[in-house]
């Protein structure tokens, strides 16, 4: 009796770990980090330029981080309106730009110009097609094959477990009577 309980607990633990492993493996660093580049400036120009994330959806935001613009500056691109850099803290300025909703998907360049230099530094980023909400379908989307397999397995397990319980219960009652 105790061995079967231990076996059931072990099987449940293995199933839980096995089902969670694909989700853990899929949770990597997608869209993190950013692209870095160097400007052409020496004194008073961009020394380090980074864009995060490198790929952003239409209507999304990206952050531009610049080292070397001692008096602020501007960030410009065809994908978003011109944006001002923040005042530097410890030599680092940032700007957050919102990509236009109607920006065509593809590669874009951005340019950073410091207020204290004529040099321009550039970096690339990618605009991805917007992901629309899956709202308003009203139940017209059926379950996937994976969902059906999991549901079928749960129903079969419940049926087998219920049957074993009833058979065992009948034997115990008939044995006492």
PDB file of C-alpha atoms in Angstrom:
ATOM      1  CA  UNK A   1       0.000   0.000   0.000  1.00  0.00           C
ATOM      2  CA  UNK A   2       2.750   2.457   0.948  1.00  0.00           C
ATOM      3  CA  UNK A   3       4.800   1.573  -2.127  1.00  0.00           C
ATOM      4  CA  UNK A   4       1.909   2.478  -4.412  1.00  0.00           C
ATOM      5  CA  UNK A   5       1.527   5.855  -2.710  1.00  0.00           C
ATOM      6  CA  UNK A   6       5.233   6.544  -3.014  1.00  0.00           C
ATOM      7  CA  UNK A   7       5.104   5.525  -6.671  1.00  0.00           C
ATOM      8  CA  UNK A   8       2.142   7.856  -7.292  1.00  0.00           C
ATOM      9  CA  UNK A   9       3.924  10.795  -5.615  1.00  0.00           C
ATOM     10  CA  UNK A  10       7.103  10.118  -7.604  1.00  0.00           C
ATOM     11  CA  UNK A  11       5.138   9.917 -10.866  1.00  0.00           C
ATOM     12  CA  UNK A  12       3.370  13.205 -10.095  1.00  0.00           C
ATOM     13  CA  UNK A  13       6.684  14.918  -9.307  1.00  0.00           C
ATOM     14  CA  UNK A  14       8.288  13.649 -12.505  1.00  0.00           C
ATOM     15  CA  UNK A  15       5.272  14.782 -14.529  1.00  0.00           C
ATOM     16  CA  UNK A  16       5.388  18.253 -12.945  1.00  0.00           C
ATOM     17  CA  UNK A  17       9.088  18.664 -13.693  1.00  0.00           C
ATOM     18  CA  UNK A  18       8.690  17.252 -17.198  1.00  0.00           C
ATOM     19  CA  UNK A  19       5.821  19.594 -18.049  1.00  0.00           C
ATOM     20  CA  UNK A  20       7.573  22.680 -16.683  1.00  0.00           C
ATOM     21  CA  UNK A  21      10.931  22.056 -18.393  1.00  0.00           C
ATOM     22  CA  UNK A  22       9.875  23.325 -21.870  1.00  0.00           C
ATOM     23  CA  UNK A  23       8.583  26.563 -20.335  1.00  0.00           C
ATOM     24  CA  UNK A  24      11.803  27.080 -18.389  1.00  0.00           C
ATOM     25  CA  UNK A  25      13.886  26.454 -21.495  1.00  0.00           C
ATOM     26  CA  UNK A  26      11.812  28.904 -23.553  1.00  0.00           C
ATOM     27  CA  UNK A  27      12.240  31.770 -21.096  1.00  0.00           C
ATOM     28  CA  UNK A  28      15.708  32.845 -22.302  1.00  0.00           C
ATOM     29  CA  UNK A  29      16.977  36.336 -23.001  1.00  0.00           C
ATOM     30  CA  UNK A  30      14.830  37.064 -26.041  1.00  0.00           C
ATOM     31  CA  UNK A  31      14.823  40.759 -26.816  1.00  0.00           C
ATOM     32  CA  UNK A  32      17.223  41.636 -24.006  1.00  0.00           C
ATOM     33  CA  UNK A  33      20.611  43.256 -24.118  1.00  0.00           C
ATOM     34  CA  UNK A  34      20.628  45.605 -27.020  1.00  0.00           C
ATOM     35  CA  UNK A  35      22.970  46.605 -29.760  1.00  0.00           C
ATOM     36  CA  UNK A  36      26.048  48.618 -28.945  1.00  0.00           C
ATOM     37  CA  UNK A  37      28.082  50.866 -31.146  1.00  0.00           C
ATOM     38  CA  UNK A  38      30.703  53.556 -30.994  1.00  0.00           C
ATOM     39  CA  UNK A  39      30.430  57.058 -32.263  1.00  0.00           C
ATOM     40  CA  UNK A  40      32.970  58.908 -34.307  1.00  0.00           C
ATOM     41  CA  UNK A  41      33.363  61.647 -31.725  1.00  0.00           C
ATOM     42  CA  UNK A  42      36.359  62.311 -29.574  1.00  0.00           C
ATOM     43  CA  UNK A  43      35.941  65.108 -27.051  1.00  0.00           C
ATOM     44  CA  UNK A  44      32.309  65.942 -26.371  1.00  0.00           C
ATOM     45  CA  UNK A  45      30.975  63.289 -28.719  1.00  0.00           C
ATOM     46  CA  UNK A  46      29.274  59.919 -28.362  1.00  0.00           C
ATOM     47  CA  UNK A  47      31.691  57.361 -26.968  1.00  0.00           C
ATOM     48  CA  UNK A  48      29.319  54.418 -26.441  1.00  0.00           C
ATOM     49  CA  UNK A  49      25.808  53.980 -27.870  1.00  0.00           C
ATOM     50  CA  UNK A  50      23.414  51.144 -27.083  1.00  0.00           C
ATOM     51  CA  UNK A  51      19.821  50.377 -28.090  1.00  0.00           C
ATOM     52  CA  UNK A  52      17.587  48.094 -26.051  1.00  0.00           C
ATOM     53  CA  UNK A  53      15.754  46.035 -27.148  1.00  0.00           C
ATOM     54  CA  UNK A  54      17.194  45.482 -30.602  1.00  0.00           C
ATOM     55  CA  UNK A  55      13.793  44.398 -31.930  1.00  0.00           C
ATOM     56  CA  UNK A  56      10.596  46.229 -30.991  1.00  0.00           C
ATOM     57  CA  UNK A  57       6.999  45.925 -32.180  1.00  0.00           C
ATOM     58  CA  UNK A  58       5.142  48.780 -33.847  1.00  0.00           C
ATOM     59  CA  UNK A  59       3.963  51.142 -31.124  1.00  0.00           C
ATOM     60  CA  UNK A  60       6.539  49.774 -28.674  1.00  0.00           C
ATOM     61  CA  UNK A  61       9.269  51.680 -26.873  1.00  0.00           C
ATOM     62  CA  UNK A  62      13.018  51.387 -27.069  1.00  0.00           C
ATOM     63  CA  UNK A  63      15.688  52.886 -24.846  1.00  0.00           C
ATOM     64  CA  UNK A  64      18.807  54.567 -26.216  1.00  0.00           C
ATOM     65  CA  UNK A  65      21.723  54.854 -23.802  1.00  0.00           C
ATOM     66  CA  UNK A  66      24.636  57.145 -24.627  1.00  0.00           C
ATOM     67  CA  UNK A  67      27.955  57.798 -22.908  1.00  0.00           C
ATOM     68  CA  UNK A  68      29.782  60.991 -23.811  1.00  0.00           C
ATOM     69  CA  UNK A  69      27.055  63.575 -24.458  1.00  0.00           C
ATOM     70  CA  UNK A  70      27.955  65.966 -21.654  1.00  0.00           C
ATOM     71  CA  UNK A  71      25.270  68.544 -22.482  1.00  0.00           C
ATOM     72  CA  UNK A  72      22.442  66.331 -23.721  1.00  0.00           C
ATOM     73  CA  UNK A  73      21.499  65.787 -27.339  1.00  0.00           C
ATOM     74  CA  UNK A  74      18.904  64.317 -29.665  1.00  0.00           C
ATOM     75  CA  UNK A  75      17.995  60.898 -31.055  1.00  0.00           C
ATOM     76  CA  UNK A  76      16.301  60.710 -34.439  1.00  0.00           C
ATOM     77  CA  UNK A  77      15.038  58.000 -36.780  1.00  0.00           C
ATOM     78  CA  UNK A  78      12.438  57.451 -39.481  1.00  0.00           C
ATOM     79  CA  UNK A  79      10.633  55.050 -37.129  1.00  0.00           C
ATOM     80  CA  UNK A  80       9.933  57.544 -34.303  1.00  0.00           C
ATOM     81  CA  UNK A  81       9.794  61.295 -33.650  1.00  0.00           C
ATOM     82  CA  UNK A  82      12.958  63.114 -32.605  1.00  0.00           C
ATOM     83  CA  UNK A  83      13.594  62.547 -28.907  1.00  0.00           C
ATOM     84  CA  UNK A  84      15.809  64.463 -26.477  1.00  0.00           C
ATOM     85  CA  UNK A  85      18.465  62.772 -24.387  1.00  0.00           C
ATOM     86  CA  UNK A  86      18.234  63.215 -20.631  1.00  0.00           C
ATOM     87  CA  UNK A  87      20.818  65.275 -18.770  1.00  0.00           C
ATOM     88  CA  UNK A  88      23.802  63.019 -18.105  1.00  0.00           C
ATOM     89  CA  UNK A  89      24.265  61.263 -14.770  1.00  0.00           C
ATOM     90  CA  UNK A  90      27.739  59.856 -14.310  1.00  0.00           C
ATOM     91  CA  UNK A  91      28.372  60.549 -17.994  1.00  0.00           C
ATOM     92  CA  UNK A  92      25.369  58.492 -19.200  1.00  0.00           C
ATOM     93  CA  UNK A  93      22.314  59.956 -20.951  1.00  0.00           C
ATOM     94  CA  UNK A  94      19.190  58.052 -21.958  1.00  0.00           C
ATOM     95  CA  UNK A  95      16.188  58.579 -24.191  1.00  0.00           C
ATOM     96  CA  UNK A  96      13.037  56.511 -24.517  1.00  0.00           C
ATOM     97  CA  UNK A  97      11.458  56.612 -27.952  1.00  0.00           C
ATOM     98  CA  UNK A  98       8.051  55.232 -28.916  1.00  0.00           C
ATOM     99  CA  UNK A  99       8.023  53.640 -32.359  1.00  0.00           C
ATOM    100  CA  UNK A 100       5.241  54.903 -34.625  1.00  0.00           C
ATOM    101  CA  UNK A 101       2.222  52.637 -34.930  1.00  0.00           C
ATOM    102  CA  UNK A 102       2.463  52.846 -38.712  1.00  0.00           C
ATOM    103  CA  UNK A 103       6.224  52.178 -38.990  1.00  0.00           C
ATOM    104  CA  UNK A 104       6.807  49.506 -41.603  1.00  0.00           C
ATOM    105  CA  UNK A 105       8.435  46.333 -40.241  1.00  0.00           C
ATOM    106  CA  UNK A 106      12.141  46.079 -41.040  1.00  0.00           C
ATOM    107  CA  UNK A 107      15.605  47.430 -40.198  1.00  0.00           C
ATOM    108  CA  UNK A 108      15.983  51.070 -39.150  1.00  0.00           C
ATOM    109  CA  UNK A 109      18.894  53.305 -38.247  1.00  0.00           C
ATOM    110  CA  UNK A 110      18.882  55.862 -35.491  1.00  0.00           C
ATOM    111  CA  UNK A 111      21.231  58.811 -35.169  1.00  0.00           C
ATOM    112  CA  UNK A 112      22.469  60.451 -31.988  1.00  0.00           C
ATOM    113  CA  UNK A 113      23.855  63.969 -32.046  1.00  0.00           C
ATOM    114  CA  UNK A 114      25.251  65.539 -28.899  1.00  0.00           C
ATOM    115  CA  UNK A 115      24.653  69.236 -28.223  1.00  0.00           C
ATOM    116  CA  UNK A 116      28.380  69.746 -27.634  1.00  0.00           C
ATOM    117  CA  UNK A 117      29.610  68.036 -30.828  1.00  0.00           C
ATOM    118  CA  UNK A 118      28.865  67.957 -34.557  1.00  0.00           C
ATOM    119  CA  UNK A 119      29.649  64.246 -34.791  1.00  0.00           C
ATOM    120  CA  UNK A 120      26.806  61.773 -35.247  1.00  0.00           C
ATOM    121  CA  UNK A 121      26.727  58.199 -33.970  1.00  0.00           C
ATOM    122  CA  UNK A 122      24.397  55.605 -35.450  1.00  0.00           C
ATOM    123  CA  UNK A 123      22.948  52.239 -34.448  1.00  0.00           C
ATOM    124  CA  UNK A 124      20.441  49.818 -35.958  1.00  0.00           C
ATOM    125  CA  UNK A 125      17.251  48.301 -34.589  1.00  0.00           C
ATOM    126  CA  UNK A 126      14.417  46.232 -36.013  1.00  0.00           C
ATOM    127  CA  UNK A 127      10.716  47.059 -36.069  1.00  0.00           C
ATOM    128  CA  UNK A 128       8.483  43.987 -35.908  1.00  0.00           C
ATOM    129  CA  UNK A 129       4.880  43.740 -37.072  1.00  0.00           C
ATOM    130  CA  UNK A 130       2.381  44.549 -34.331  1.00  0.00           C
ATOM    131  CA  UNK A 131       0.694  41.711 -32.527  1.00  0.00           C
ATOM    132  CA  UNK A 132      -3.034  42.312 -32.376  1.00  0.00           C
ATOM    133  CA  UNK A 133      -5.113  41.186 -29.446  1.00  0.00           C
ATOM    134  CA  UNK A 134      -7.002  37.928 -29.832  1.00  0.00           C
ATOM    135  CA  UNK A 135     -10.098  39.499 -28.316  1.00  0.00           C
ATOM    136  CA  UNK A 136     -13.602  39.436 -29.664  1.00  0.00           C
ATOM    137  CA  UNK A 137     -13.539  35.904 -31.027  1.00  0.00           C
ATOM    138  CA  UNK A 138     -16.222  34.809 -28.578  1.00  0.00           C
ATOM    139  CA  UNK A 139     -15.211  31.189 -28.250  1.00  0.00           C
ATOM    140  CA  UNK A 140     -14.803  30.602 -31.963  1.00  0.00           C
ATOM    141  CA  UNK A 141     -11.251  29.327 -31.480  1.00  0.00           C
ATOM    142  CA  UNK A 142     -11.153  25.644 -30.576  1.00  0.00           C
ATOM    143  CA  UNK A 143      -8.611  23.906 -28.360  1.00  0.00           C
ATOM    144  CA  UNK A 144      -5.251  22.913 -29.785  1.00  0.00           C
ATOM    145  CA  UNK A 145      -4.119  19.320 -30.203  1.00  0.00           C
ATOM    146  CA  UNK A 146      -1.900  19.581 -27.125  1.00  0.00           C
ATOM    147  CA  UNK A 147      -4.778  20.823 -24.994  1.00  0.00           C
ATOM    148  CA  UNK A 148      -6.976  17.987 -26.244  1.00  0.00           C
ATOM    149  CA  UNK A 149      -4.278  15.380 -25.443  1.00  0.00           C
ATOM    150  CA  UNK A 150      -3.782  16.713 -21.912  1.00  0.00           C
ATOM    151  CA  UNK A 151      -7.526  16.866 -21.297  1.00  0.00           C
ATOM    152  CA  UNK A 152      -8.032  13.340 -22.634  1.00  0.00           C
ATOM    153  CA  UNK A 153      -5.232  12.045 -20.416  1.00  0.00           C
ATOM    154  CA  UNK A 154      -6.774  13.663 -17.356  1.00  0.00           C
ATOM    155  CA  UNK A 155     -10.215  12.222 -18.126  1.00  0.00           C
ATOM    156  CA  UNK A 156      -8.753   8.733 -18.683  1.00  0.00           C
ATOM    157  CA  UNK A 157      -6.794   8.914 -15.426  1.00  0.00           C
ATOM    158  CA  UNK A 158      -9.900   9.999 -13.529  1.00  0.00           C
ATOM    159  CA  UNK A 159     -11.942   7.172 -15.075  1.00  0.00           C
ATOM    160  CA  UNK A 160      -9.368   4.508 -14.185  1.00  0.00           C
ATOM    161  CA  UNK A 161      -8.927   5.879 -10.663  1.00  0.00           C
ATOM    162  CA  UNK A 162     -12.693   6.063 -10.099  1.00  0.00           C
ATOM    163  CA  UNK A 163     -13.207   2.541 -11.380  1.00  0.00           C
ATOM    164  CA  UNK A 164     -10.502   1.142  -9.108  1.00  0.00           C
ATOM    165  CA  UNK A 165     -12.029   2.960  -6.146  1.00  0.00           C
ATOM    166  CA  UNK A 166     -15.507   1.581  -6.831  1.00  0.00           C
ATOM    167  CA  UNK A 167     -14.258  -1.990  -7.387  1.00  0.00           C
ATOM    168  CA  UNK A 168     -12.211  -1.893  -4.204  1.00  0.00           C
ATOM    169  CA  UNK A 169     -15.070  -0.371  -2.247  1.00  0.00           C
ATOM    170  CA  UNK A 170     -17.477  -3.115  -3.381  1.00  0.00           C
ATOM    171  CA  UNK A 171     -15.067  -5.850  -2.294  1.00  0.00           C
ATOM    172  CA  UNK A 172     -14.693  -4.292   1.137  1.00  0.00           C
ATOM    173  CA  UNK A 173     -18.437  -3.960   1.640  1.00  0.00           C
ATOM    174  CA  UNK A 174     -19.179  -7.455   0.363  1.00  0.00           C
ATOM    175  CA  UNK A 175     -16.405  -8.873   2.553  1.00  0.00           C
ATOM    176  CA  UNK A 176     -17.918  -7.358   5.703  1.00  0.00           C
ATOM    177  CA  UNK A 177     -21.460  -8.436   4.982  1.00  0.00           C
TER     178      UNK A 177
END
